PDB file of C-alpha atoms in Angstrom:
ATOM      1  CA  MET J 247       0.540  15.939 -15.401  1.00 70.00           C
ATOM      2  CA  SER J 248      -1.159  12.553 -15.790  1.00 76.00           C
ATOM      3  CA  LEU J 249      -0.876   9.796 -13.195  1.00 77.00           C
ATOM      4  CA  ASP J 250       1.542   7.820 -15.376  1.00 81.00           C
ATOM      5  CA  GLU J 251       3.654  10.926 -15.930  1.00 87.00           C
ATOM      6  CA  GLN J 252       3.854  11.511 -12.184  1.00 89.00           C
ATOM      7  CA  TYR J 253       5.011   7.943 -11.606  1.00 87.00           C
ATOM      8  CA  THR J 254       7.598   8.358 -14.371  1.00 90.00           C
ATOM      9  CA  ALA J 255       8.859  11.557 -12.745  1.00 93.00           C
ATOM     10  CA  ILE J 256       9.457   9.705  -9.467  1.00 93.00           C
ATOM     11  CA  HIS J 257      11.205   6.884 -11.333  1.00 90.00           C
ATOM     12  CA  ASN J 258      13.465   9.404 -13.057  1.00 92.00           C
ATOM     13  CA  TRP J 259      14.247  11.056  -9.724  1.00 93.00           C
ATOM     14  CA  ILE J 260      15.423   7.685  -8.369  1.00 93.00           C
ATOM     15  CA  LYS J 261      17.586   7.046 -11.429  1.00 91.00           C
ATOM     16  CA  ALA J 262      19.137  10.489 -11.008  1.00 93.00           C
ATOM     17  CA  ARG J 263      20.251   9.758  -7.430  1.00 93.00           C
ATOM     18  CA  PRO J 264      23.904   8.869  -6.767  1.00 92.00           C
ATOM     19  CA  ILE J 265      24.713   5.585  -8.477  1.00 93.00           C
ATOM     20  CA  SER J 266      25.266   3.774  -5.163  1.00 91.00           C
ATOM     21  CA  GLU J 267      21.701   4.629  -4.145  1.00 93.00           C
ATOM     22  CA  SER J 268      19.886   4.214  -7.422  1.00 94.00           C
ATOM     23  CA  SER J 269      21.560   0.919  -8.338  1.00 95.00           C
ATOM     24  CA  ALA J 270      20.761  -0.570  -4.912  1.00 94.00           C
ATOM     25  CA  ILE J 271      17.106   0.507  -5.144  1.00 95.00           C
ATOM     26  CA  LEU J 272      16.646  -0.702  -8.718  1.00 95.00           C
ATOM     27  CA  LYS J 273      18.399  -4.023  -8.082  1.00 95.00           C
ATOM     28  CA  ALA J 274      16.309  -4.678  -4.979  1.00 95.00           C
ATOM     29  CA  LYS J 275      13.132  -3.944  -6.901  1.00 95.00           C
ATOM     30  CA  ALA J 276      14.172  -6.222  -9.770  1.00 96.00           C
ATOM     31  CA  ASP J 277      14.922  -9.028  -7.305  1.00 96.00           C
ATOM     32  CA  ILE J 278      11.485  -8.665  -5.687  1.00 95.00           C
ATOM     33  CA  VAL J 279       9.764  -8.739  -9.077  1.00 96.00           C
ATOM     34  CA  ALA J 280      11.708 -11.855 -10.065  1.00 96.00           C
ATOM     35  CA  SER J 281      11.204 -13.762  -6.818  1.00 96.00           C
ATOM     36  CA  PHE J 282       7.752 -12.834  -5.550  1.00 96.00           C
ATOM     37  CA  ASP J 283       5.046 -15.354  -6.448  1.00 96.00           C
ATOM     38  CA  THR J 284       1.701 -13.575  -6.825  1.00 95.00           C
ATOM     39  CA  LYS J 285      -0.051 -16.927  -6.364  1.00 95.00           C
ATOM     40  CA  THR J 286       0.857 -16.771  -2.676  1.00 95.00           C
ATOM     41  CA  ALA J 287      -1.343 -13.676  -2.287  1.00 98.00           C
ATOM     42  CA  ILE J 288      -5.022 -13.848  -1.429  1.00 98.00           C
ATOM     43  CA  GLN J 289      -7.074 -14.873  -4.452  1.00 98.00           C
ATOM     44  CA  VAL J 290     -10.485 -14.073  -5.909  1.00 98.00           C
ATOM     45  CA  GLY J 291     -13.129 -16.200  -4.199  1.00 98.00           C
ATOM     46  CA  SER J 292     -11.258 -16.368  -0.894  1.00 98.00           C
ATOM     47  CA  THR J 293     -12.834 -15.153   2.320  1.00 98.00           C
ATOM     48  CA  LEU J 294     -11.098 -12.133   3.802  1.00 98.00           C
ATOM     49  CA  PRO J 295      -9.450 -13.066   7.121  1.00 98.00           C
ATOM     50  CA  SER J 296     -11.002 -11.131   9.986  1.00 98.00           C
ATOM     51  CA  PHE J 297      -8.927  -8.315  11.469  1.00 98.00           C
ATOM     52  CA  THR J 298      -8.981  -5.596  14.105  1.00 98.00           C
ATOM     53  CA  LEU J 299      -6.428  -2.842  13.534  1.00 98.00           C
ATOM     54  CA  PRO J 300      -5.842   0.617  14.999  1.00 97.00           C
ATOM     55  CA  SER J 301      -6.704   3.689  12.957  1.00 95.00           C
ATOM     56  CA  ALA J 302      -4.456   6.736  12.716  1.00 91.00           C
ATOM     57  CA  THR J 303      -6.186   8.121  15.823  1.00 90.00           C
ATOM     58  CA  GLY J 304      -5.791   4.843  17.732  1.00 91.00           C
ATOM     59  CA  THR J 305      -9.384   3.638  17.407  1.00 95.00           C
ATOM     60  CA  GLN J 306      -9.653  -0.125  16.942  1.00 97.00           C
ATOM     61  CA  ILE J 307     -11.435  -0.901  13.653  1.00 98.00           C
ATOM     62  CA  SER J 308     -12.674  -4.412  12.873  1.00 98.00           C
ATOM     63  CA  SER J 309     -13.372  -5.996   9.519  1.00 98.00           C
ATOM     64  CA  ALA J 310     -16.792  -7.045  10.857  1.00 97.00           C
ATOM     65  CA  SER J 311     -17.788  -3.451  11.548  1.00 97.00           C
ATOM     66  CA  LEU J 312     -16.589  -2.342   8.114  1.00 98.00           C
ATOM     67  CA  LEU J 313     -18.328  -5.154   6.234  1.00 98.00           C
ATOM     68  CA  SER J 314     -21.561  -4.523   8.106  1.00 97.00           C
ATOM     69  CA  LYS J 315     -21.795  -1.338   6.006  1.00 96.00           C
ATOM     70  CA  GLY J 316     -21.352  -3.185   2.690  1.00 97.00           C
ATOM     71  CA  PRO J 317     -18.509  -3.841   0.219  1.00 98.00           C
ATOM     72  CA  LEU J 318     -14.967  -2.937   1.190  1.00 98.00           C
ATOM     73  CA  LEU J 319     -12.057  -1.788  -0.970  1.00 98.00           C
ATOM     74  CA  ILE J 320      -8.658  -2.240   0.686  1.00 98.00           C
ATOM     75  CA  THR J 321      -5.264  -1.080  -0.507  1.00 98.00           C
ATOM     76  CA  PHE J 322      -1.942  -1.915   1.140  1.00 98.00           C
ATOM     77  CA  TYR J 323       0.928   0.532   0.854  1.00 97.00           C
ATOM     78  CA  ARG J 324       4.540   0.281   1.994  1.00 96.00           C
ATOM     79  CA  GLY J 325       4.629   3.520   3.967  1.00 95.00           C
ATOM     80  CA  SER J 326       4.386   7.287   3.725  1.00 94.00           C
ATOM     81  CA  TRP J 327       8.134   7.469   3.052  1.00 94.00           C
ATOM     82  CA  CYS J 328       7.470   5.866  -0.369  1.00 95.00           C
ATOM     83  CA  PRO J 329       6.658   8.523  -3.009  1.00 94.00           C
ATOM     84  CA  PHE J 330       4.860   5.959  -5.183  1.00 95.00           C
ATOM     85  CA  CYS J 331       2.596   5.121  -2.236  1.00 95.00           C
ATOM     86  CA  ASN J 332       1.798   8.767  -1.531  1.00 94.00           C
ATOM     87  CA  LEU J 333       0.805   9.298  -5.144  1.00 94.00           C
ATOM     88  CA  ALA J 334      -1.392   6.189  -5.034  1.00 95.00           C
ATOM     89  CA  LEU J 335      -3.115   7.374  -1.854  1.00 95.00           C
ATOM     90  CA  ARG J 336      -3.839  10.792  -3.343  1.00 94.00           C
ATOM     91  CA  SER J 337      -5.234   9.103  -6.443  1.00 95.00           C
ATOM     92  CA  PHE J 338      -7.632   7.027  -4.368  1.00 97.00           C
ATOM     93  CA  GLN J 339      -8.637  10.150  -2.469  1.00 96.00           C
ATOM     94  CA  SER J 340      -9.656  11.734  -5.794  1.00 95.00           C
ATOM     95  CA  ILE J 341     -12.249   9.005  -6.463  1.00 97.00           C
ATOM     96  CA  LEU J 342     -13.414   8.585  -2.867  1.00 97.00           C
ATOM     97  CA  PRO J 343     -16.781  10.323  -3.445  1.00 97.00           C
ATOM     98  CA  LYS J 344     -17.555   7.961  -6.338  1.00 97.00           C
ATOM     99  CA  MET J 345     -16.763   4.917  -4.201  1.00 97.00           C
ATOM    100  CA  GLN J 346     -18.876   6.193  -1.341  1.00 97.00           C
ATOM    101  CA  SER J 347     -21.814   6.983  -3.631  1.00 97.00           C
ATOM    102  CA  ASN J 348     -21.770   3.295  -4.602  1.00 97.00           C
ATOM    103  CA  GLY J 349     -21.884   2.193  -0.989  1.00 97.00           C
ATOM    104  CA  VAL J 350     -18.246   1.063  -0.843  1.00 98.00           C
ATOM    105  CA  THR J 351     -15.965   1.766   2.118  1.00 98.00           C
ATOM    106  CA  PHE J 352     -12.317   2.419   1.252  1.00 98.00           C
ATOM    107  CA  ILE J 353      -9.418   1.859   3.655  1.00 98.00           C
ATOM    108  CA  ALA J 354      -5.637   1.926   3.318  1.00 97.00           C
ATOM    109  CA  ILE J 355      -3.295  -0.215   5.414  1.00 98.00           C
ATOM    110  CA  SER J 356       0.451   0.001   6.063  1.00 97.00           C
ATOM    111  CA  PRO J 357       2.847  -1.389   8.686  1.00 97.00           C
ATOM    112  CA  GLU J 358       3.483   2.109  10.048  1.00 96.00           C
ATOM    113  CA  LEU J 359       2.599   3.004  13.631  1.00 95.00           C
ATOM    114  CA  PRO J 360      -0.629   4.976  14.221  1.00 95.00           C
ATOM    115  CA  ASP J 361       1.264   8.202  14.982  1.00 90.00           C
ATOM    116  CA  THR J 362       3.063   7.949  11.641  1.00 88.00           C
ATOM    117  CA  SER J 363      -0.199   7.161   9.862  1.00 89.00           C
ATOM    118  CA  LEU J 364      -1.825  10.206  11.470  1.00 82.00           C
ATOM    119  CA  SER J 365       0.894  12.412  10.014  1.00 86.00           C
ATOM    120  CA  THR J 366       0.204  10.862   6.602  1.00 87.00           C
ATOM    121  CA  VAL J 367      -3.536  11.522   6.873  1.00 88.00           C
ATOM    122  CA  GLU J 368      -2.967  15.134   7.844  1.00 89.00           C
ATOM    123  CA  LYS J 369      -0.236  15.860   5.323  1.00 85.00           C
ATOM    124  CA  GLN J 370      -2.053  14.228   2.401  1.00 88.00           C
ATOM    125  CA  GLN J 371      -5.471  15.517   3.545  1.00 91.00           C
ATOM    126  CA  LEU J 372      -6.928  12.028   3.321  1.00 94.00           C
ATOM    127  CA  GLU J 373     -10.598  11.576   4.135  1.00 95.00           C
ATOM    128  CA  PHE J 374     -10.595   7.782   4.306  1.00 96.00           C
ATOM    129  CA  THR J 375      -9.569   5.468   7.125  1.00 96.00           C
ATOM    130  CA  VAL J 376      -5.891   4.542   7.371  1.00 96.00           C
ATOM    131  CA  LEU J 377      -5.079   1.499   9.500  1.00 97.00           C
ATOM    132  CA  SER J 378      -1.817   0.284  11.039  1.00 97.00           C
ATOM    133  CA  ASP J 379      -0.859  -3.360  10.550  1.00 98.00           C
ATOM    134  CA  VAL J 380       2.016  -3.137  13.023  1.00 96.00           C
ATOM    135  CA  GLY J 381       4.228  -6.186  12.695  1.00 96.00           C
ATOM    136  CA  ASN J 382       2.567  -7.068   9.357  1.00 97.00           C
ATOM    137  CA  ALA J 383       0.394  -9.778  10.927  1.00 97.00           C
ATOM    138  CA  PHE J 384      -2.569  -9.158   8.628  1.00 98.00           C
ATOM    139  CA  ALA J 385      -0.400  -8.716   5.527  1.00 98.00           C
ATOM    140  CA  GLU J 386       1.239 -12.056   6.335  1.00 98.00           C
ATOM    141  CA  GLN J 387      -2.184 -13.729   6.365  1.00 98.00           C
ATOM    142  CA  LEU J 388      -2.784 -12.303   2.897  1.00 98.00           C
ATOM    143  CA  GLY J 389       0.549 -13.630   1.603  1.00 98.00           C
ATOM    144  CA  ILE J 390       2.009 -10.309   0.469  1.00 98.00           C
ATOM    145  CA  LEU J 391       5.155  -9.839   2.546  1.00 97.00           C
ATOM    146  CA  TYR J 392       8.731  -9.581   1.345  1.00 96.00           C
ATOM    147  CA  ARG J 393      12.005  -8.871   3.110  1.00 94.00           C
ATOM    148  CA  GLN J 394      14.138  -6.052   1.765  1.00 94.00           C
ATOM    149  CA  PRO J 395      17.854  -6.716   1.276  1.00 94.00           C
ATOM    150  CA  GLU J 396      20.171  -5.539   4.016  1.00 92.00           C
ATOM    151  CA  GLU J 397      22.116  -3.349   1.602  1.00 91.00           C
ATOM    152  CA  LEU J 398      19.120  -1.025   1.427  1.00 94.00           C
ATOM    153  CA  ARG J 399      19.392  -0.072   5.093  1.00 92.00           C
ATOM    154  CA  GLY J 400      22.203   2.367   4.375  1.00 91.00           C
ATOM    155  CA  VAL J 401      20.279   3.820   1.452  1.00 93.00           C
ATOM    156  CA  PHE J 402      17.214   4.374   3.631  1.00 92.00           C
ATOM    157  CA  GLU J 403      19.314   6.014   6.312  1.00 89.00           C
ATOM    158  CA  GLY J 404      20.889   8.299   3.725  1.00 89.00           C
ATOM    159  CA  LEU J 405      17.422   9.355   2.589  1.00 90.00           C
ATOM    160  CA  GLY J 406      16.365  10.026   6.177  1.00 91.00           C
ATOM    161  CA  THR J 407      13.947   7.077   6.356  1.00 92.00           C
ATOM    162  CA  ASP J 408      14.010   5.286   9.711  1.00 93.00           C
ATOM    163  CA  LEU J 409      11.730   2.263   9.321  1.00 93.00           C
ATOM    164  CA  ARG J 410      12.436   1.144  12.886  1.00 93.00           C
ATOM    165  CA  ARG J 411      10.932   4.385  14.197  1.00 93.00           C
ATOM    166  CA  ARG J 412       8.099   4.426  11.655  1.00 94.00           C
ATOM    167  CA  ASN J 413       7.082   0.770  11.981  1.00 95.00           C
ATOM    168  CA  GLY J 414       8.057   0.025  15.546  1.00 94.00           C
ATOM    169  CA  ASP J 415      10.254  -2.940  14.661  1.00 92.00           C
ATOM    170  CA  ASP J 416      13.528  -3.787  12.953  1.00 90.00           C
ATOM    171  CA  SER J 417      12.252  -6.527  10.650  1.00 92.00           C
ATOM    172  CA  PHE J 418      12.823  -4.641   7.351  1.00 93.00           C
ATOM    173  CA  VAL J 419       9.769  -6.492   6.003  1.00 96.00           C
ATOM    174  CA  LEU J 420       7.165  -4.734   3.869  1.00 97.00           C
ATOM    175  CA  PRO J 421       3.907  -5.586   2.096  1.00 98.00           C
ATOM    176  CA  VAL J 422       3.761  -5.810  -1.673  1.00 97.00           C
ATOM    177  CA  PRO J 423       1.228  -3.215  -2.907  1.00 97.00           C
ATOM    178  CA  LEU J 424      -2.159  -4.922  -2.983  1.00 98.00           C
ATOM    179  CA  THR J 425      -5.685  -3.719  -3.730  1.00 98.00           C
ATOM    180  CA  ILE J 426      -8.700  -5.956  -3.200  1.00 98.00           C
ATOM    181  CA  LEU J 427     -12.464  -5.524  -3.423  1.00 98.00           C
ATOM    182  CA  VAL J 428     -14.462  -7.541  -0.913  1.00 98.00           C
ATOM    183  CA  ASP J 429     -18.244  -7.887  -1.084  1.00 98.00           C
ATOM    184  CA  GLY J 430     -20.501  -7.473   1.935  1.00 96.00           C
ATOM    185  CA  ARG J 431     -20.241 -11.197   2.714  1.00 97.00           C
ATOM    186  CA  GLY J 432     -16.469 -10.924   3.038  1.00 97.00           C
ATOM    187  CA  VAL J 433     -15.688 -12.697  -0.234  1.00 98.00           C
ATOM    188  CA  VAL J 434     -12.840 -11.303  -2.340  1.00 98.00           C
ATOM    189  CA  ARG J 435     -14.196 -10.293  -5.735  1.00 98.00           C
ATOM    190  CA  ASN J 436     -11.165  -8.588  -7.313  1.00 98.00           C
ATOM    191  CA  VAL J 437      -7.427  -8.626  -6.621  1.00 98.00           C
ATOM    192  CA  HIS J 438      -4.503  -6.603  -7.923  1.00 98.00           C
ATOM    193  CA  VAL J 439      -1.083  -7.466  -6.485  1.00 97.00           C
ATOM    194  CA  GLU J 440       2.047  -5.940  -7.977  1.00 94.00           C
ATOM    195  CA  PRO J 441       5.570  -6.727  -6.707  1.00 96.00           C
ATOM    196  CA  ASP J 442       6.925  -3.949  -8.962  1.00 95.00           C
ATOM    197  CA  TYR J 443       6.077  -1.093  -6.623  1.00 94.00           C
ATOM    198  CA  PHE J 444       6.946   1.438  -9.345  1.00 92.00           C
ATOM    199  CA  VAL J 445       3.741   0.284 -11.065  1.00 89.00           C
ATOM    200  CA  ARG J 446       0.415   0.977  -9.378  1.00 91.00           C
ATOM    201  CA  LEU J 447      -3.187   0.167 -10.151  1.00 93.00           C
ATOM    202  CA  ASP J 448      -5.066   3.102 -11.649  1.00 92.00           C
ATOM    203  CA  PRO J 449      -7.821   3.770  -9.085  1.00 94.00           C
ATOM    204  CA  GLU J 450     -10.273   4.279 -11.943  1.00 94.00           C
ATOM    205  CA  VAL J 451     -10.007   0.519 -12.558  1.00 96.00           C
ATOM    206  CA  THR J 452     -11.515  -0.118  -9.132  1.00 98.00           C
ATOM    207  CA  LEU J 453     -14.593   1.876 -10.117  1.00 97.00           C
ATOM    208  CA  GLY J 454     -15.139  -0.712 -12.861  1.00 97.00           C
ATOM    209  CA  TRP J 455     -14.828  -3.447 -10.231  1.00 98.00           C
ATOM    210  CA  ILE J 456     -17.435  -1.714  -8.107  1.00 97.00           C
ATOM    211  CA  GLU J 457     -19.847  -1.349 -11.008  1.00 96.00           C
ATOM    212  CA  GLU J 458     -19.648  -5.106 -11.608  1.00 94.00           C
ATOM    213  CA  LEU J 459     -20.711  -5.943  -8.051  1.00 90.00           C
TER     214      LEU J 459
END
């Protein structure tokens, strides 16, 4: 099954849920797509704000230490409870050797607590660094946050997703999926931000970005 077919299968699963669930999810997504201004997100040519975030094992990782090794590819995901995000992470894992052979470090960031991120790394057998932006402070600097509608809380609970436990707060705020390539000087060279979280960047596209560096 191709990547697009896998995304379509997840979409169809959502549409097949009870109407109270599926309509709430689809309406919330449509509202985000209509209201989110991609111009508020970090742009090509900007300097990446410095950060220090905990890894899944609790180790503090700084942007300075990462950039000292060369270019950096960063992707933000909503959380391991999101099937679209899990598929995206596995897709990036599949091209990790190609990125590394080109001297690029890849990291993924979500608002989930380190313990939750560790479970994601183990379950998905990820070999790249996953960082926790608890409280979304870094995502806010990048201009990619949105607040989910309150009516989704019941839907999440019905699906067994407790964001308060996973993220350590009750804000109900998430990052819009974002992937950026930053050169060794910390300058953003490529950006892909997509408020429609059903649609994800094909990781193969990032290999083209890397080749252009």
